[in-house]
Amino acid sequence: MPNDSFIRLEGVAKRWGDSVGVEHVDLEVERGEFVVLLGPSGCGKSTTLRLIAGLESPSAGRIWIDGKDVTGLPPAQRGLSMVFQSYALFPHLDVAENIIFGLKVRRIPKAQRRERLAEALHLTGLEGLEARRPSELSGGQRQRVALARAIVAGHPLCMMDEPLSNLDAKLRHSVRQDIRSLQRSLGMTVVYVTHDQTEAMGMADRIVLLKDGRIEQVGSPAELYQAPATAFAATFVGSPPMSLMAVDALPDSLRPSGQGAPVGRVGVRPEHLVIGPADSRHLPAIVENYEFLGAETLVYLDCGGTPVIARIPGVAEFAAGETVGVGWDPEHAHLFDAVSGRRINSAGGGAGETDDRRNVTHAAGRLASM
Amino acid sequence: MSDTDSLDRRRMALYGWMLLAPALILLTTFAFLPTVTTVWQSLFSRGTARRPAEFIGAENYQYLFDDPVFWQVATNNLIYAGVTIPVSIVIALGMALWANGHLPGRGFIRAAYFTPTMLPMIAAANLWLFFYTPSIGLIDRIAGLFGIGATNWLGQPETALWAIIIVTIWKEAGFFMIFYLAALQTIPPDLREAAVIEGASRWTYTRRIVLPLLMPTTLFVMINAMINSVKLIDHLFILTKGGPNNASKLLLYWIWETAFSYFDRPTAAALTVMVLAVLGLVAVFQFRGLEKRIHYR
C-alpha cells in the first residue's frame, strides 16, 4: 500500500468496557493539510484526536505519523503539539515560561530558547505580555499563549481540541483567520476538532464528519455541502440546515424520477427552495414564521408536519398561517435512503450531481480532488 | 431627605454590626479577652491568701529564663517541631500523590490513611502505649524475633521524645494528606496532558507543575503543623507525662503542669504569652516570606 500520507489511521477503535469511543476509523491526512474533525458531542472526534496525540491508546488498529508506526509511542515521541480547549496554561508560570516549558523540558540551550520565544511571541502578537500570569490575561490572549506554546517547538503537526469554544463570537471569527494563516505560513499540519460546522467550513481543507464513533463522510467543505453522503451529513452541515421531506408526500412533479418510486427522503438546501402558489406542482406548506436578515429572509414552513426552512433573497413578506407552495429545481434535490440514510443518486432527471458514489465505507480513501 | 439618608445609613450600620456580632462575641469571649487577661496576669506575682498579688513587671519572665527546665522544654519542643513538621508534610504529600493516582481500591487507601486522624487522641495514645510496652509490646515482640532485647522506649531519656515524635507523625500525616488530596483534585487533568505532550516526565511534571500549585496548601499545612506542635498535650498524659527527667516534656504540658499542679498561675501566664508571641511571629513570617512565591488561584 502506498504510504505517503503524513498521518494514517487504520482500523482504529477505542472502547471503554462496553461503551464505544470510536470504531473502525480509517483516515489519512496529507502533510500541510488542515483537517477538521467535525461532529456532534459524543461522536468520538475528541477521542480520535487524543488517539493521534497519544493521550489515549487505541483498543485496535494502528496509527502512523510521518511514516513511523507510533501506535505504542508516548505523546512526546510523536513530534506534535496540542492546543487544549481549556488552553491548559500553567497558572503559576508567566507567559514566557508557559511558552518555553517544553523547550526547557527538552533541555534546548538558553540562547535558542530565547530566540524561539521571541519568534513565537511575534507570530502570535504577544510581545510585551511575557511577564504576565495567565490569570492576568484576557481569554483571547490566553488562547494566543496556548497557540504560541504549540508553535514554539516547531513540530510539524499540531492538534487543536476546540480551541475557540471559550471565546466570544466576534473574537472567534478573527482568531479563525489568524490560526489559518499561521498554519499556512508555518506549513503545519493541523488536526482540528470542533462541533461548530461554520468553523469547520471556514477553516478546513478537508472535513472528517463523525457520528456515533464512526466516520460519516470525508471531503472538502464544498463536497460535504454539495454532495452530503448521508442524511446526517446533509442536516449537520449548512446553516440553516437542509430540510428533509418524505418522497411519498411530494407531488409528482417534484418526485425524483427513475428507479420507479424510491422510498426515502428528499433533501433540499434552504437557498434552493422556491416559494410559489399552492398548486399541484408545488408541495403545500403553511408559513409558521419568517425572519428578515437583511440580504435574505428565512421562512419557516410546515409541510404536513415536516419543518422546512427556505432562504429567500431580499425582502419577502408572508402572513403567519398562510398556505403557500414549495418547489425546487430537481437538480438541487438530494435523495437519501429511508433506512440507511445513505445518499441515492437517482439516474437521470432527479439529482443532478456527478457520479458521486462515495459512501461511508470508502470514506477512508483519499478523495479525488473536486 | 437627609433624614431618610441618615436613617438608611444607620440601618446599614446596624445590619453590619449584626452580621459581625456572632464572630465578634465568640472571638472576644474565647480569644481576645483571655489573651489580654493572660498578658495582664503574667505581670503580677503569685498571690496567696496572706499576700495579695502585686505588680512585678517582667520578673516572671526573668524567672523563666533562669530556669534550666524552661530551656530543656523549649529545646524539646524545637526538636519535636523541627522533626514532625517536615517529616509529616513530606509523608502526607507522598501519600497524597500516590493515593491520587488511578490505583485499585483508591477509596480504601484514602480511608486507611485517614484512620489515625479519626481516632480520639487518647485512644491513639493508648494504642501506642501498647506498641511501646517493654518486652510484651508489639515493637519489642517484633524486635525479639530478630534477637534484639527489650527496650523501654518511653522510659529512657534518649528515646522518649522520639517515641512521641513518631506517634505524632503517624497521626498528622494522614490528616495533612486529606488537604493535599483535596488540592490535587483541583488541578485540572489538562495540565498533566499538556506537560506530557511537551515531553515532561512524571517527576518533571510533579516538580515544576504540581508542587508549585500545591504551595498554598503547603503553607496552610505548615502553619497547622506548627500550631499542633505547640498544642500537643494529650499524648503526653498517656504516654510519658513529660518524663523521664523532663526528656519528653513539651511546652503546653509544662504550662498545664505549672498552672494546675504547682498552682503557679503567673508563671504559666508568662509562658503562654511567650508561646503566643513566637507563634504569631512565625505565622507572620510564613505568610510574608512565602506569599510572593506562592501562586493563589
CSV table of C-alpha atoms in Angstrom, one decimal, chain B residues 123-271:
chain,number,residue,atom,x,y,z
B,123,ALA,CA,-7.3,6.1,72.1
B,124,ALA,CA,-4.4,6.5,69.7
B,125,ALA,CA,-2.0,7.1,72.6
B,126,ASN,CA,-3.2,4.0,74.4
B,127,LEU,CA,-2.7,2.0,71.2
B,128,TRP,CA,0.9,3.2,71.0
B,129,LEU,CA,1.4,2.7,74.7
B,130,PHE,CA,0.7,-1.0,73.9
B,131,PHE,CA,3.2,-0.9,70.9
B,132,TYR,CA,5.9,0.7,73.1
B,133,THR,CA,5.5,-1.5,76.2
B,134,PRO,CA,8.8,-3.1,77.0
B,135,SER,CA,9.1,-6.9,76.4
B,136,ILE,CA,5.4,-7.5,75.7
B,137,GLY,CA,4.7,-4.6,73.4
B,138,LEU,CA,4.3,-5.0,69.6
B,139,ILE,CA,7.6,-3.4,68.8
B,140,ASP,CA,9.6,-5.4,71.2
B,141,ARG,CA,7.9,-8.6,70.1
B,142,ILE,CA,8.9,-7.9,66.6
B,143,ALA,CA,12.4,-6.9,67.6
B,144,GLY,CA,12.6,-10.1,69.7
B,145,LEU,CA,12.2,-12.1,66.5
B,146,PHE,CA,15.4,-10.7,65.4
B,147,GLY,CA,17.1,-11.3,68.7
B,148,ILE,CA,17.0,-7.7,69.9
B,149,GLY,CA,16.4,-7.4,73.6
B,150,ALA,CA,13.6,-5.4,75.3
B,151,THR,CA,13.8,-1.6,75.1
B,152,ASN,CA,11.9,0.7,77.4
B,153,TRP,CA,11.1,3.2,74.6
B,154,LEU,CA,9.1,5.6,76.7
B,155,GLY,CA,11.0,5.1,79.9
B,156,GLN,CA,14.5,6.2,78.9
B,157,PRO,CA,15.5,9.9,78.3
B,158,GLU,CA,17.3,9.0,74.9
B,159,THR,CA,14.2,7.6,73.2
B,160,ALA,CA,11.2,9.1,75.0
B,161,LEU,CA,10.9,12.2,72.9
B,162,TRP,CA,11.5,10.3,69.7
B,163,ALA,CA,8.8,7.8,70.6
B,164,ILE,CA,6.4,10.8,70.9
B,165,ILE,CA,7.6,12.2,67.6
B,166,ILE,CA,6.8,9.0,65.8
B,167,VAL,CA,3.2,8.9,67.2
B,168,THR,CA,2.7,12.5,66.1
B,169,ILE,CA,3.9,11.9,62.6
B,170,TRP,CA,1.7,8.8,62.3
B,171,LYS,CA,-1.3,10.9,63.4
B,172,GLU,CA,-0.6,14.1,61.4
B,173,ALA,CA,0.5,12.7,58.1
B,174,GLY,CA,-2.9,11.2,57.3
B,175,PHE,CA,-4.6,14.4,58.3
B,176,PHE,CA,-2.4,16.6,56.1
B,177,MET,CA,-2.8,14.1,53.3
B,178,ILE,CA,-6.5,14.9,53.1
B,179,PHE,CA,-5.7,18.6,52.4
B,180,TYR,CA,-3.1,17.6,49.8
B,181,LEU,CA,-5.6,15.2,48.2
B,182,ALA,CA,-8.2,17.9,48.0
B,183,ALA,CA,-5.7,20.3,46.5
B,184,LEU,CA,-4.6,17.7,43.9
B,185,GLN,CA,-8.2,17.2,42.8
B,186,THR,CA,-8.4,20.9,41.9
B,187,ILE,CA,-5.5,20.6,39.4
B,188,PRO,CA,-7.1,20.1,36.0
B,189,PRO,CA,-6.0,16.9,34.3
B,190,ASP,CA,-5.4,19.1,31.1
B,191,LEU,CA,-2.2,20.4,32.7
B,192,ARG,CA,-0.8,16.9,33.0
B,193,GLU,CA,-1.7,16.2,29.4
B,194,ALA,CA,-0.2,19.5,28.2
B,195,ALA,CA,3.0,18.7,30.2
B,196,VAL,CA,3.1,15.1,28.8
B,197,ILE,CA,2.8,16.3,25.2
B,198,GLU,CA,5.7,18.7,25.9
B,199,GLY,CA,7.7,15.7,26.9
B,200,ALA,CA,7.7,16.2,30.7
B,201,SER,CA,8.4,13.1,32.7
B,202,ARG,CA,6.3,12.3,35.7
B,203,TRP,CA,8.9,13.8,38.0
B,204,THR,CA,9.3,17.0,36.0
B,205,TYR,CA,5.5,17.4,36.0
B,206,THR,CA,5.4,16.9,39.7
B,207,ARG,CA,8.3,19.2,40.5
B,208,ARG,CA,7.5,22.0,38.0
B,209,ILE,CA,3.7,22.0,38.0
B,210,VAL,CA,2.2,20.1,40.9
B,211,LEU,CA,4.4,21.2,43.7
B,212,PRO,CA,4.2,24.9,42.9
B,213,LEU,CA,0.4,24.6,42.6
B,214,LEU,CA,0.3,22.9,46.0
B,215,MET,CA,2.2,25.7,47.7
B,216,PRO,CA,-0.9,27.4,49.2
B,217,THR,CA,-1.8,24.0,50.8
B,218,THR,CA,1.7,23.5,52.0
B,219,LEU,CA,1.7,26.9,53.7
B,220,PHE,CA,-1.6,26.1,55.3
B,221,VAL,CA,-0.5,22.7,56.4
B,222,MET,CA,2.8,24.1,57.8
B,223,ILE,CA,1.1,26.6,60.0
B,224,ASN,CA,-1.3,24.0,61.2
B,225,ALA,CA,1.5,21.6,61.9
B,226,MET,CA,3.4,24.3,63.8
B,227,ILE,CA,0.4,25.2,65.9
B,228,ASN,CA,-0.2,21.5,66.6
B,229,SER,CA,3.4,21.0,67.6
B,230,VAL,CA,2.9,23.5,70.4
B,231,LYS,CA,-0.6,22.2,71.2
B,232,LEU,CA,0.3,18.6,71.9
B,233,ILE,CA,-0.6,17.6,75.4
B,234,ASP,CA,-2.9,14.5,75.4
B,235,HIS,CA,-0.4,12.0,74.1
B,236,LEU,CA,2.0,13.1,76.9
B,237,PHE,CA,-0.6,12.4,79.5
B,238,ILE,CA,-1.0,8.8,78.4
B,239,LEU,CA,2.5,8.0,77.2
B,240,THR,CA,5.2,9.7,79.4
B,241,LYS,CA,3.8,12.6,81.5
B,242,GLY,CA,6.7,14.5,80.2
B,243,GLY,CA,9.3,12.2,81.7
B,244,PRO,CA,11.7,10.7,82.3
B,245,ASN,CA,13.5,13.7,83.8
B,246,ASN,CA,11.7,16.1,81.5
B,247,ALA,CA,13.1,14.4,78.5
B,248,SER,CA,9.8,14.4,76.6
B,249,LYS,CA,8.2,17.4,78.2
B,250,LEU,CA,6.7,19.9,75.7
B,251,LEU,CA,5.5,23.5,76.3
B,252,LEU,CA,1.8,23.1,76.7
B,253,TYR,CA,2.2,20.2,79.0
B,254,TRP,CA,4.6,22.2,81.1
B,255,ILE,CA,2.2,25.2,81.1
B,256,TRP,CA,-0.5,22.9,82.3
B,257,GLU,CA,1.7,21.5,85.0
B,258,THR,CA,2.8,24.9,86.2
B,259,ALA,CA,-0.7,26.2,86.4
B,260,PHE,CA,-2.6,23.2,87.7
B,261,SER,CA,0.0,21.1,89.5
B,262,TYR,CA,2.2,23.8,91.0
B,263,PHE,CA,-0.6,26.4,91.0
B,264,ASP,CA,1.8,29.0,89.7
B,265,ARG,CA,-0.6,30.9,87.5
B,266,PRO,CA,1.5,33.9,86.8
B,267,THR,CA,4.5,31.9,85.5
B,268,ALA,CA,2.2,29.8,83.4
B,269,ALA,CA,0.7,33.0,82.0
B,270,ALA,CA,4.2,34.3,81.2
B,271,LEU,CA,4.9,31.1,79.4
